[in-house]
């Protein structure tokens, strides 16, 4: 039997009080034991250090925002280490390098990418650099200015990749002593609204989920130069769908054979098969998330399960995953968590 501990970041403008923890019992195929792990405002995105000893979170405080660092106890509880707050709206994404030297944040409202050095106590120090994006996009209702939605490291840690929904761009930076130096820019077609990116674990490909156009964009990635180029664009919605939708999360299992994305509006998880030679995608399946507005989802560490976070219905819904076919099946297990926005698991069983 394996027990994995997960954490859910939330919006706190309703019933939520902060970050919640829960467990996945793989033998019983059940989600259980919801607990408030940390009381704070709008911890909307989370990430863990590679050793599971630290959790980093977005935070809103007194009308401003930033990042917070927590120690993770052996019992899976959170203890605050420090926080870094700056004026204005909080960021929407946090990422950390594998060596635990630097933390990144992406700020949708400010259009910025920030770098924070991680100290000896594994907390985040004051920002060593903040880069401001410029420009706008074709959709004046959503792209009136820059909206950085993602900033994280490439798998080898050599570059930082920033995805800007507002300007339809992917920007590659070199990080040198806590400073970001622009290396390359890829422009997507106008009105795409790119949101999040996931790297193929074994091949030189990356995949972007777009929020506005609800498409998956397949990219070739040159790890030496940090350059990306578009290989394929494939729709993530049914051909007959005519309602409002926003693309959201994207995940790839460790074998690289499949790509999963979520749709808010269609309320679905979509399964694509990934060709191992070309990286291009083929639609395989689509399942309902069992709730409304799936803002995020996560594969558990065993990759035998998938958890969908339905924001508007306040639920985490559990699916089994067939590692051979990639297909998902609902287990019937559902856990109440108010306004979930992000789901992350500790790497090792607890």
Coordinates of C-alpha atoms in Angstrom, one line a residue, residues 53-319:
X53 CA 11.5 19.5 2.5
X54 CA 10.2 22.9 1.2
X55 CA 7.0 24.2 -0.3
X56 CA 6.9 27.5 -2.1
X57 CA 3.6 29.3 -2.6
X58 CA 2.1 32.4 -4.1
X59 CA 0.7 34.7 -1.4
X60 CA -1.5 37.8 -1.2
X61 CA -1.1 40.0 1.8
X62 CA -2.6 43.4 2.7
X63 CA -3.4 44.2 -0.9
X64 CA 0.0 43.3 -2.2
X65 CA 1.5 39.9 -3.1
X66 CA 4.6 37.8 -3.5
X67 CA 5.9 34.4 -2.5
X68 CA 6.1 32.4 0.7
X69 CA 8.4 29.5 1.8
X70 CA 7.4 26.7 4.1
X71 CA 9.2 23.8 5.7
X72 CA 7.4 20.5 5.2
X73 CA 7.4 18.4 8.4
X74 CA 7.7 14.6 8.4
X75 CA 4.0 14.5 9.2
X76 CA 3.2 16.6 6.1
X77 CA 2.4 19.8 7.9
X78 CA 3.7 23.3 6.8
X79 CA 5.8 25.7 8.9
X80 CA 6.3 29.2 7.5
X81 CA 10.0 30.2 6.9
X82 CA 9.6 33.6 5.3
X83 CA 7.8 35.6 2.7
X84 CA 8.7 38.2 0.1
X85 CA 6.0 40.8 -0.6
X86 CA 5.9 43.7 -3.1
X87 CA 3.3 46.3 -4.0
X88 CA 0.6 45.3 -6.4
X89 CA -1.2 42.1 -7.4
X90 CA 0.3 38.8 -6.4
X91 CA 1.9 36.4 -8.9
X92 CA 0.1 33.5 -10.4
X93 CA 3.0 30.9 -10.7
X94 CA 6.1 29.8 -8.8
X95 CA 8.9 27.5 -10.0
X96 CA 12.2 26.5 -8.5
X97 CA 15.4 25.1 -9.9
X98 CA 16.4 21.5 -9.1
X99 CA 19.4 22.6 -7.0
X100 CA 17.2 24.8 -4.9
X101 CA 19.2 27.9 -5.6
X102 CA 16.6 30.2 -7.0
X103 CA 12.8 30.7 -7.0
X104 CA 10.9 32.2 -9.9
X105 CA 7.5 33.9 -10.0
X106 CA 5.3 34.9 -13.0
X107 CA 2.9 37.8 -12.5
X108 CA -0.1 37.9 -14.7
X109 CA -1.3 41.3 -13.7
X110 CA 2.0 43.1 -13.7
X111 CA 3.4 41.2 -16.7
X112 CA 6.7 40.4 -14.9
X113 CA 9.1 37.6 -14.1
X114 CA 10.9 37.7 -10.8
X115 CA 13.9 35.8 -9.4
X116 CA 14.5 35.2 -5.7
X117 CA 17.6 33.7 -4.3
X118 CA 17.0 30.7 -1.9
X119 CA 18.9 31.1 1.4
X120 CA 20.6 28.5 3.6
X121 CA 17.3 28.0 5.5
X122 CA 15.8 27.3 2.1
X123 CA 13.6 30.3 2.4
X124 CA 13.3 32.9 -0.4
X125 CA 15.3 36.2 -0.2
X126 CA 14.3 39.5 -1.7
X127 CA 14.0 39.5 -5.5
X128 CA 17.4 39.8 -7.3
X129 CA 15.8 40.7 -10.6
X130 CA 12.4 41.6 -12.0
X131 CA 11.9 41.7 -15.8
X132 CA 8.9 43.6 -17.2
X133 CA 7.3 42.4 -20.4
X134 CA 6.0 44.8 -23.0
X135 CA 3.3 44.7 -25.7
X136 CA -0.2 43.5 -26.3
X137 CA -2.2 41.0 -28.3
X138 CA -5.0 40.7 -30.8
X139 CA -7.8 39.9 -28.3
X140 CA -8.4 43.4 -26.7
X141 CA -10.6 41.9 -24.0
X142 CA -7.8 39.6 -22.7
X143 CA -4.6 40.9 -24.3
X144 CA -4.6 44.6 -23.6
X145 CA -1.1 44.2 -22.1
X146 CA 1.5 41.6 -21.0
X147 CA 0.2 38.8 -18.8
X148 CA 3.0 36.4 -17.8
X149 CA 1.3 33.2 -16.8
X150 CA 4.3 30.8 -16.5
X151 CA 8.0 31.1 -15.6
X152 CA 10.1 28.0 -14.9
X153 CA 13.5 26.4 -15.6
X154 CA 14.3 24.1 -18.6
X155 CA 15.0 20.5 -17.5
X156 CA 18.8 21.1 -17.5
X157 CA 18.5 24.3 -15.6
X158 CA 20.4 26.4 -18.2
X159 CA 17.5 28.6 -19.2
X160 CA 14.3 30.2 -17.8
X161 CA 11.2 30.0 -20.0
X162 CA 8.4 32.6 -19.6
X163 CA 5.0 32.2 -21.3
X164 CA 3.1 35.5 -21.8
X165 CA -0.7 35.1 -22.5
X166 CA -1.0 38.8 -23.2
X167 CA 1.6 39.1 -25.9
X168 CA 1.4 35.6 -27.4
X169 CA 5.1 35.0 -26.8
X170 CA 7.5 32.5 -25.2
X171 CA 10.7 34.2 -24.0
X172 CA 13.9 32.3 -23.1
X173 CA 16.2 33.8 -20.6
X174 CA 19.6 33.0 -19.3
X175 CA 20.0 33.3 -15.6
X176 CA 23.3 34.7 -14.5
X177 CA 23.9 35.3 -10.8
X178 CA 20.2 36.0 -10.2
X179 CA 19.8 38.2 -13.2
X180 CA 17.7 37.3 -16.3
X181 CA 19.2 38.0 -19.7
X182 CA 16.9 37.6 -22.7
X183 CA 18.1 34.9 -25.1
X184 CA 15.3 34.2 -27.6
X185 CA 11.6 35.0 -28.3
X186 CA 9.0 32.8 -30.1
X187 CA 5.8 34.5 -31.3
X188 CA 2.6 32.4 -31.5
X189 CA -0.2 33.2 -33.8
X190 CA -2.2 36.3 -32.7
X191 CA -5.0 35.5 -30.2
X192 CA -3.5 32.2 -29.0
X193 CA -3.2 33.2 -25.3
X194 CA -0.5 30.7 -24.3
X195 CA -0.8 29.7 -20.6
X196 CA 1.5 26.8 -19.4
X197 CA 4.3 24.7 -20.8
X198 CA 5.5 21.1 -20.1
X199 CA 8.8 19.5 -21.4
X200 CA 9.0 16.1 -22.9
X201 CA 11.0 14.0 -20.4
X202 CA 13.1 12.1 -23.0
X203 CA 13.1 14.0 -26.3
X204 CA 13.7 17.6 -27.5
X205 CA 10.1 18.7 -27.4
X206 CA 7.9 20.9 -25.3
X207 CA 4.1 21.4 -25.3
X208 CA 2.2 24.6 -24.6
X209 CA -1.5 24.7 -23.6
X210 CA -3.2 27.9 -24.7
X211 CA -6.0 29.5 -22.7
X212 CA -7.7 31.6 -25.3
X213 CA -7.6 29.4 -28.4
X214 CA -7.8 26.1 -26.4
X215 CA -5.0 24.5 -28.4
X216 CA -1.9 22.4 -27.7
X217 CA 1.2 23.7 -29.5
X218 CA 4.0 21.2 -30.0
X219 CA 7.5 22.8 -30.0
X220 CA 11.0 21.6 -30.8
X221 CA 13.5 22.7 -28.2
X222 CA 17.2 23.2 -28.8
X223 CA 18.7 22.8 -25.4
X224 CA 22.0 24.3 -26.5
X225 CA 20.6 27.6 -27.7
X226 CA 17.3 27.8 -25.8
X227 CA 15.5 28.2 -29.2
X228 CA 12.0 26.9 -29.7
X229 CA 10.1 26.3 -33.0
X230 CA 6.5 25.3 -33.7
X231 CA 5.9 21.8 -35.1
X232 CA 2.2 21.3 -34.7
X233 CA -1.0 23.0 -33.3
X234 CA -3.9 20.8 -32.4
X235 CA -7.3 21.7 -31.1
X236 CA -8.2 20.5 -27.5
X237 CA -12.0 21.0 -27.9
X238 CA -14.6 18.8 -29.6
X239 CA -15.4 20.0 -33.1
X240 CA -19.0 20.7 -32.2
X241 CA -18.2 22.7 -29.0
X242 CA -19.5 26.3 -29.3
X243 CA -19.5 27.4 -25.6
X244 CA -17.1 29.5 -23.6
X245 CA -13.8 27.6 -22.8
X246 CA -10.5 28.4 -21.3
X247 CA -7.6 26.0 -21.7
X248 CA -5.8 25.4 -18.4
X249 CA -3.3 22.7 -17.3
X250 CA -0.9 20.4 -19.1
X251 CA 1.0 17.3 -17.8
X252 CA 3.2 14.6 -19.3
X253 CA 4.0 11.3 -17.6
X254 CA 7.6 10.1 -17.2
X255 CA 7.6 7.8 -20.3
X256 CA 6.7 10.7 -22.6
X257 CA 4.1 8.7 -24.5
X258 CA 1.1 10.8 -23.6
X259 CA 0.1 14.5 -23.1
X260 CA -2.9 15.4 -20.9
X261 CA -4.6 18.9 -20.9
X262 CA -7.7 20.3 -19.2
X263 CA -10.5 22.5 -20.5
X264 CA -12.5 24.9 -18.3
X265 CA -16.0 25.2 -19.9
X266 CA -15.9 21.9 -21.7
X267 CA -14.9 20.6 -18.2
X268 CA -12.7 17.8 -19.6
X269 CA -9.4 16.1 -19.5
X270 CA -8.1 15.4 -23.0
X271 CA -5.6 12.6 -23.8
X272 CA -3.2 12.8 -26.7
X273 CA -0.7 10.3 -27.8
X274 CA 2.8 11.6 -28.5
X275 CA 4.8 10.2 -31.4
X276 CA 8.3 9.3 -30.0
X277 CA 10.1 10.4 -33.2
X278 CA 8.3 13.6 -34.2
X279 CA 6.8 14.6 -30.9
X280 CA 3.5 15.4 -32.7
X281 CA 0.1 14.6 -31.1
X282 CA -2.9 12.4 -31.9
X283 CA -6.2 12.8 -30.0
X284 CA -7.0 9.6 -28.1
X285 CA -9.7 10.3 -25.6
X286 CA -11.7 12.8 -23.6
X287 CA -13.3 12.4 -20.1
X288 CA -15.5 14.6 -18.0
X289 CA -13.7 16.0 -14.9
X290 CA -16.8 15.3 -12.7
X291 CA -17.1 19.0 -11.8
X292 CA -16.9 22.5 -13.2
X293 CA -14.0 24.7 -14.2
X294 CA -11.0 22.2 -13.9
X295 CA -8.3 24.8 -13.3
X296 CA -5.6 22.2 -12.6
X297 CA -4.9 18.5 -12.4
X298 CA -2.0 16.4 -11.4
X299 CA -0.6 12.9 -11.8
X300 CA 0.3 11.2 -8.5
X301 CA 3.9 10.1 -8.1
X302 CA 3.1 6.5 -9.2
X303 CA 1.4 7.9 -12.3
X304 CA -1.4 5.4 -11.9
X305 CA -3.8 8.1 -10.8
X306 CA -4.9 11.6 -11.9
X307 CA -6.6 14.2 -9.7
X308 CA -8.7 16.9 -11.3
X309 CA -9.2 20.2 -9.3
X310 CA -12.6 21.6 -10.1
X311 CA -12.6 25.2 -8.9
X312 CA -16.2 26.2 -9.3
X313 CA -17.6 23.0 -7.7
X314 CA -15.0 22.9 -4.9
X315 CA -13.8 19.3 -5.5
X316 CA -10.9 17.1 -6.2
X317 CA -11.9 14.1 -8.3
X318 CA -9.9 10.9 -8.6
X319 CA -9.3 8.9 -11.8

